[in-house]
Short mmCIF file of C-alpha atoms in Angstrom, two decimals:
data_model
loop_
_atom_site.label_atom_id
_atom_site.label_comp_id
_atom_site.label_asym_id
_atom_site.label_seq_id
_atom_site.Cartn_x
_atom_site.Cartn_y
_atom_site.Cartn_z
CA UNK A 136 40.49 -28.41 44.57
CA UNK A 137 38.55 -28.41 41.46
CA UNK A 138 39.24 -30.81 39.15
CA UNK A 139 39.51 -28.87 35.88
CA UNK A 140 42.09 -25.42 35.96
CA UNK A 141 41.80 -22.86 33.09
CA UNK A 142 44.70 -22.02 30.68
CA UNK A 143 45.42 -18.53 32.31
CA UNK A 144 46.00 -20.22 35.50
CA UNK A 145 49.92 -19.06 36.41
CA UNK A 146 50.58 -22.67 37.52
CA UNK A 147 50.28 -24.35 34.29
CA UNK A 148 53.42 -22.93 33.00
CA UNK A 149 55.61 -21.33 36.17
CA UNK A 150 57.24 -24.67 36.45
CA UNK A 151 55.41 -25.49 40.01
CA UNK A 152 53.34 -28.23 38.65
CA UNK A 153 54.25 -31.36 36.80
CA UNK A 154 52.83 -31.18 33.81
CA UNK A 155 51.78 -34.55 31.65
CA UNK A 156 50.44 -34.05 28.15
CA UNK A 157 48.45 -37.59 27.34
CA UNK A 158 48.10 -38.87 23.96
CA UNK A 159 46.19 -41.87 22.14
CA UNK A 160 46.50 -43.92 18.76
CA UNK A 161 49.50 -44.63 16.70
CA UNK A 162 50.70 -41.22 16.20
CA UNK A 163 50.58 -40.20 19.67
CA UNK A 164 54.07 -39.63 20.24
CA UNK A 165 54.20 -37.81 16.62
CA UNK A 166 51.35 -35.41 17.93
CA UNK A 167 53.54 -34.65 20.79
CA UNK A 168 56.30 -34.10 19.42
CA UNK A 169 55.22 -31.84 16.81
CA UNK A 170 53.66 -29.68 19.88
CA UNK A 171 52.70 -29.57 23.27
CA UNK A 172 53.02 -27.32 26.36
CA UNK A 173 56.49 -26.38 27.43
CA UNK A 174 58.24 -28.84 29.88
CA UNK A 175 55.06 -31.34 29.70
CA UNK A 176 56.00 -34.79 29.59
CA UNK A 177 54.39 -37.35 27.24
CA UNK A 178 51.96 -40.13 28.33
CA UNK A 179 50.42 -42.59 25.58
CA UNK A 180 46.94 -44.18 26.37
CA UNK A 181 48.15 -47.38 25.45
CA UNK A 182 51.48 -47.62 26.74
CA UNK A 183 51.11 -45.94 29.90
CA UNK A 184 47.57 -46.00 30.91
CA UNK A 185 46.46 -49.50 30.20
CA UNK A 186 47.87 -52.79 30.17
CA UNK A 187 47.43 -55.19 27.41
CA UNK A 188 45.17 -58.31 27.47
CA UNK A 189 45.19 -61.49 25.30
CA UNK A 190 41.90 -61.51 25.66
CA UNK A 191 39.54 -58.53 25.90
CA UNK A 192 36.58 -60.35 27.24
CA UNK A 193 38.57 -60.36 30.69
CA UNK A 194 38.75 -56.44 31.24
CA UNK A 195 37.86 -54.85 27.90
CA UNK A 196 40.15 -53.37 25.64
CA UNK A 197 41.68 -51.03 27.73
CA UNK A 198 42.59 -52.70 31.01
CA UNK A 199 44.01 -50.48 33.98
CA UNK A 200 47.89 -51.22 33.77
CA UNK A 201 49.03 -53.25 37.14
CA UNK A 202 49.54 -50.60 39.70
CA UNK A 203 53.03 -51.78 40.39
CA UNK A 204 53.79 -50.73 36.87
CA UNK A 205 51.69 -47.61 37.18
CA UNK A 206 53.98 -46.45 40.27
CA UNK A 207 56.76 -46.88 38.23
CA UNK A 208 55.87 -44.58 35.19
CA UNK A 209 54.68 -42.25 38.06
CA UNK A 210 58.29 -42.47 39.48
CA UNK A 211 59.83 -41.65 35.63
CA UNK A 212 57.00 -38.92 35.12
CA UNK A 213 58.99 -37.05 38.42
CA UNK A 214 55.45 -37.45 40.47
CA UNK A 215 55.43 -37.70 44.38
CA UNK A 216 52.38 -37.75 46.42
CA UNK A 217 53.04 -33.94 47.14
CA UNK A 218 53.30 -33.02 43.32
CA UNK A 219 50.63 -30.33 41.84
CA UNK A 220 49.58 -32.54 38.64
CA UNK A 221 48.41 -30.55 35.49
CA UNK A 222 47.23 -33.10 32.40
CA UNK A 223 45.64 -32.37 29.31
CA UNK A 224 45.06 -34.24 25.74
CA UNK A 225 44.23 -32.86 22.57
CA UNK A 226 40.88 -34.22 22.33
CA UNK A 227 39.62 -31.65 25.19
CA UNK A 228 39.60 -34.67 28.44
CA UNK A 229 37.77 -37.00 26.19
CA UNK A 230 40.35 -38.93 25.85
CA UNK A 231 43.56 -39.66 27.58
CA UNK A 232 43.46 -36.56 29.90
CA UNK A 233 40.48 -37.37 31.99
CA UNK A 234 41.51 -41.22 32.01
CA UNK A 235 45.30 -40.33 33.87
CA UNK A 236 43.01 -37.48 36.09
CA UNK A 237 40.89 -40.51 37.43
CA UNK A 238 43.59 -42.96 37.55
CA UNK A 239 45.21 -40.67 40.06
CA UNK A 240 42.04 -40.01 42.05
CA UNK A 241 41.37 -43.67 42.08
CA UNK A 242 45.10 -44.14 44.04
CA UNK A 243 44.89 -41.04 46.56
CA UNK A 244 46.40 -38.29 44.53
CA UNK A 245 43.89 -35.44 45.23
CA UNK A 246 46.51 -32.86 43.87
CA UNK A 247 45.64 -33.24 40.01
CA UNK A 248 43.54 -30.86 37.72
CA UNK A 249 42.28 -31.03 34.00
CA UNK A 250 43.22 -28.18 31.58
CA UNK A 251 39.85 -26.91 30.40
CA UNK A 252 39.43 -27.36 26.64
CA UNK A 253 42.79 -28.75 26.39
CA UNK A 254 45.21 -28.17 23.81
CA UNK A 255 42.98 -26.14 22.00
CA UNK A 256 42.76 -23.77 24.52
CA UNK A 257 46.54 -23.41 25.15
CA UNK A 258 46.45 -22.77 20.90
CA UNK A 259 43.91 -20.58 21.86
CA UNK A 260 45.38 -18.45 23.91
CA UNK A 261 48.74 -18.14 22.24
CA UNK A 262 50.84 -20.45 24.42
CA UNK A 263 54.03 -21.30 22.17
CA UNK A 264 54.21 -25.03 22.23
CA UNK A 265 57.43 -27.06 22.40
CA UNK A 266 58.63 -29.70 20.08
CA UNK A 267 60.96 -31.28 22.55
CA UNK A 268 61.43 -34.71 24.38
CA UNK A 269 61.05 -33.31 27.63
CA UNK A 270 61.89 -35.51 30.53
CA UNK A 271 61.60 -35.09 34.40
CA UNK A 272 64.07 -36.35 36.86
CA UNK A 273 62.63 -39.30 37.80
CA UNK A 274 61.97 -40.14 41.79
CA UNK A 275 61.46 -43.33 43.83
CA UNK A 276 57.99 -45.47 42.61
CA UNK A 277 55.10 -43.72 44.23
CA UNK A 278 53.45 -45.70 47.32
CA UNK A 279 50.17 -46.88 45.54
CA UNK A 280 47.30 -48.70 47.42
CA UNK A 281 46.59 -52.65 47.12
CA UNK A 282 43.92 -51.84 44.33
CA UNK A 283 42.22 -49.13 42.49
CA UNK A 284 39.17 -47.41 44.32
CA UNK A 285 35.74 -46.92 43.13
CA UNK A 286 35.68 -49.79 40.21
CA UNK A 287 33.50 -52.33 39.96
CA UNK A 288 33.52 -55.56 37.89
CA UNK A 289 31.23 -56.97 35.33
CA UNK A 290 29.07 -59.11 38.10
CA UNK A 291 28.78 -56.18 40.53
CA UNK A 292 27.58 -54.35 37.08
CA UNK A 293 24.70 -57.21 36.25
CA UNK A 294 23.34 -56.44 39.84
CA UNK A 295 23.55 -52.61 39.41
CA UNK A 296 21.65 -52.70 36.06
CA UNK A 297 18.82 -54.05 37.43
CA UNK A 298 18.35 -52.25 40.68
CA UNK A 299 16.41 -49.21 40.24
CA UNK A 300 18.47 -47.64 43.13
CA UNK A 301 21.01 -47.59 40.94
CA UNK A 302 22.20 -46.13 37.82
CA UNK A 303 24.63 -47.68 35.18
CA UNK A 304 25.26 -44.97 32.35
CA UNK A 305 26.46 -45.38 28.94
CA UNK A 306 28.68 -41.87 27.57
CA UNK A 307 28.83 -44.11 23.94
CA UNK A 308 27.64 -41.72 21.56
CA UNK A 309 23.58 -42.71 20.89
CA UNK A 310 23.81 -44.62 17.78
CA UNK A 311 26.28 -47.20 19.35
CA UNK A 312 24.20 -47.34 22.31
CA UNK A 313 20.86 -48.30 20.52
CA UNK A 314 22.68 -50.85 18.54
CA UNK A 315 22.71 -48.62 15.14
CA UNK A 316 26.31 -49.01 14.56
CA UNK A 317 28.84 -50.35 16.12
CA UNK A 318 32.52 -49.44 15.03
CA UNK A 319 35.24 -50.81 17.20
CA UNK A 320 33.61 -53.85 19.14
CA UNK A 321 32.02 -57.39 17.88
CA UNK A 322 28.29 -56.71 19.08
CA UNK A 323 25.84 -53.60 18.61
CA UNK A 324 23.88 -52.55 21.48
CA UNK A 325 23.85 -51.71 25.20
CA UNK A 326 23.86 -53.42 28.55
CA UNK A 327 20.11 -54.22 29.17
CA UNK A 328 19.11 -51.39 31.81
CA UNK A 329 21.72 -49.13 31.25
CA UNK A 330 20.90 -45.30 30.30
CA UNK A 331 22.33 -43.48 27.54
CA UNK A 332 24.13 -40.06 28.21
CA UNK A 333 26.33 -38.89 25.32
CA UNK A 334 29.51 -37.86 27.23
CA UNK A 335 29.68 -34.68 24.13
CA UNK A 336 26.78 -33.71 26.13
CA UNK A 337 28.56 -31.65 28.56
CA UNK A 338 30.41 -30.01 26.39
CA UNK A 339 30.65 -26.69 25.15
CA UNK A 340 31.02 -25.46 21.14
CA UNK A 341 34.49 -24.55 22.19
CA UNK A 342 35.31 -27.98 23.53
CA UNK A 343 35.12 -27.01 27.09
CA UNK A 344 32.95 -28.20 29.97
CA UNK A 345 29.60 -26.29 30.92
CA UNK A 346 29.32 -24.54 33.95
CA UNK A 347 29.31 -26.86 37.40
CA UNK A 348 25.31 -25.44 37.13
CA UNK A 349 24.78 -27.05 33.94
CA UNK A 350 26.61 -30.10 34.85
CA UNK A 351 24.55 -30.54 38.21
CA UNK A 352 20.84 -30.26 36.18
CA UNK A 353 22.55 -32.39 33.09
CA UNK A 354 23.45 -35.00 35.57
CA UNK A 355 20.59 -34.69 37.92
CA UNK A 356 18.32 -35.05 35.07
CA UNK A 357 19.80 -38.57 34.20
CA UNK A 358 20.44 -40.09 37.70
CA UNK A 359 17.59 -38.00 39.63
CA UNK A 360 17.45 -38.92 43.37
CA UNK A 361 20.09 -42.23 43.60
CA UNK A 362 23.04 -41.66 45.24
CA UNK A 363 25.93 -40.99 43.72
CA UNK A 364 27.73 -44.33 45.02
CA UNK A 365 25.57 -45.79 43.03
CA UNK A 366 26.18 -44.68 39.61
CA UNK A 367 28.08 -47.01 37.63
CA UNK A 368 29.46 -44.94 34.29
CA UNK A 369 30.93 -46.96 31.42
CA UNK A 370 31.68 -46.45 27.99
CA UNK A 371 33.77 -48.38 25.26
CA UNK A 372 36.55 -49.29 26.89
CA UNK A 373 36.70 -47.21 29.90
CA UNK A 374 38.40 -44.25 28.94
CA UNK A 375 35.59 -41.81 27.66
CA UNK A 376 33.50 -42.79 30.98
CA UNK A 377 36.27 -41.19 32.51
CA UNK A 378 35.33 -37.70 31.27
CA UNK A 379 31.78 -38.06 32.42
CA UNK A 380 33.30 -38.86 36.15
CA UNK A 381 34.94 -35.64 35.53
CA UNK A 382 32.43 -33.50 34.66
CA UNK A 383 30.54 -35.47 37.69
CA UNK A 384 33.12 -34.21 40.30
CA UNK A 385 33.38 -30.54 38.68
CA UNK A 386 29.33 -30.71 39.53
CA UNK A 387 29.95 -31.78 43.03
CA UNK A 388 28.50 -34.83 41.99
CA UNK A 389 31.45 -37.54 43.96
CA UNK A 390 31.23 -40.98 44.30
CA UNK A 391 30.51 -42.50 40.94
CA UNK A 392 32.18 -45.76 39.97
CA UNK A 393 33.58 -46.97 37.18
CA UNK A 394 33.65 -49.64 34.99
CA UNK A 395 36.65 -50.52 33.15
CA UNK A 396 36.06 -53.11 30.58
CA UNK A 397 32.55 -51.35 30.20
CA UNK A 398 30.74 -52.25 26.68
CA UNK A 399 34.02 -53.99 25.19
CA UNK A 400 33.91 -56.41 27.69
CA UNK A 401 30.11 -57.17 28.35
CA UNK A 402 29.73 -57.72 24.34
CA UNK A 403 32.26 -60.54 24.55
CA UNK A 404 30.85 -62.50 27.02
CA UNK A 405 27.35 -63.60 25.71
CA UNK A 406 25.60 -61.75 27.88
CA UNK A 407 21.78 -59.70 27.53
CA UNK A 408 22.12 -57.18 24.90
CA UNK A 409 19.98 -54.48 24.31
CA UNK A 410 18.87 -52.25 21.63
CA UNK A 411 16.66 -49.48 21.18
CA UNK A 412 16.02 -46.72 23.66
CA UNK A 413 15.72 -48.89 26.94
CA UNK A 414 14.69 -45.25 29.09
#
């Protein structure tokens, strides 16, 4: 199944799929309530898709939520292990979408796809949106595995960085990633070793991936002949990363890990920072 489904696709609103519109920031709900796709139910980013550390130097700032708690919210979205799974955000997978599409992966649930473009493209293409609460029946907690698959923690990421059979990526956008600016963490910079690919990059002027062609030679280009196993993608706070592993899969590009507490951990443990243009 391919991981990202266009808006004419009949499935995204015959009422076969379950459809989950995720959200992030303080007016999330507000944004969803004042539209989304009929009978989608609302998922915040922070509520829903992360849990919420004292501390973000153990897991970042946007930890994976405990997947006991995860099953549950599964269970009160109406999601089985047989359920056709339909998410989108309104920042085109950047965001929230692409995060709940690998959290799924990550526990077994191959059965989940990515509205290309989002929102926008329902808007787009005329799609009336609803302005309701709407609310599944919910089902029994769905049977998650003992841990997430295809993480990996900050050590496993000081090893990776310096093995040149490996690749760790950074999606931040260039100027945090040469230590230019730095707008929602306490350090400027990158993790020493770590490449910079702009997860905007594989987007289109409409807000929609490239072709699985251009993905492939965009992706290619920036891990060349390692093996996809071991690419380590990170980002902020382990959300954006999420849309390059996306794009990855939609290239035929499977394996990647990620890392959750990516930059917003590393930069709170007084470890190596770089600057600059390492590669």
């Amino acid at each position: 199944m391919s991981p990202l489904i266009q808006i004419t696709d009949p499935h995204i609103l015959d009422g076969s799929a379950i459809l989950i519109d995720v959200r992030g920031g303080a007016d999330a709900h507000a944004r969803y309530l004042a539209g989304h796709l009929p009978n989608a139910v609302f998922a915040g980013l922070d509520a829903d898709l992360a849990s919420h550390p004292a501390d973000a130097a153990i897991g970042g700032r946007h930890p994976l939520p405990a997947l006991e708690g995860f099953a549950e919210t599964l269970a009160r979205w109406g999601v089985t292990p047989g359920s056709h799974v339909i998410v989108y955000d309104d920042k085109a997978a950047a965001m929230g979408g692409a995060r709940l599409w690998w959290m799924l992966r990550s526990i077994g649930h191959t059965n989940v796809q990515v509205i290309n473009g989002g929102l926008k493209a329902a808007t787009d293409a005329g799609i009336q949106l609803a302005t309701d609460e709407y609310q599944n029946t919910a089902v029994a907690p769905y049977p998650v595995a003992a841990e997430y698959a295809n993480t990996v923690d900050i050590e496993e990421v000081k090893k990776a960085a310096k093995d040149e059979n490996r690749v760790v990526i950074d999606v931040r956008e260039g100027v945090r990633y040469q230590g230019i600016t730095e707008p929602l963490d306490l350090v400027a910079g990158h993790i020493p070793g770590a490449v910079n690919l702009f997860y905007s990059t594989s987007m289109s002027p409409e807000g929609k991936y490239l072709t699985s062609q251009a993905l492939t030679t965009l992706y290619k280009d920036t891990i060349g002949d390692v093996k996809p196993e071991n690419v380590v993608v990170h980002c902020g706070s382990g959300v954006t990363a999420c849309h390059t592993l996306l794009g990855m899969e939609h290239a035929g590009i499977t394996g990647p890990k990620l890392y959750v507490g990516s930059w917003s951990e590393w930069s709170r443990n007084d470890l190596p920072i770089g600057t600059g243009m390492d590669k």
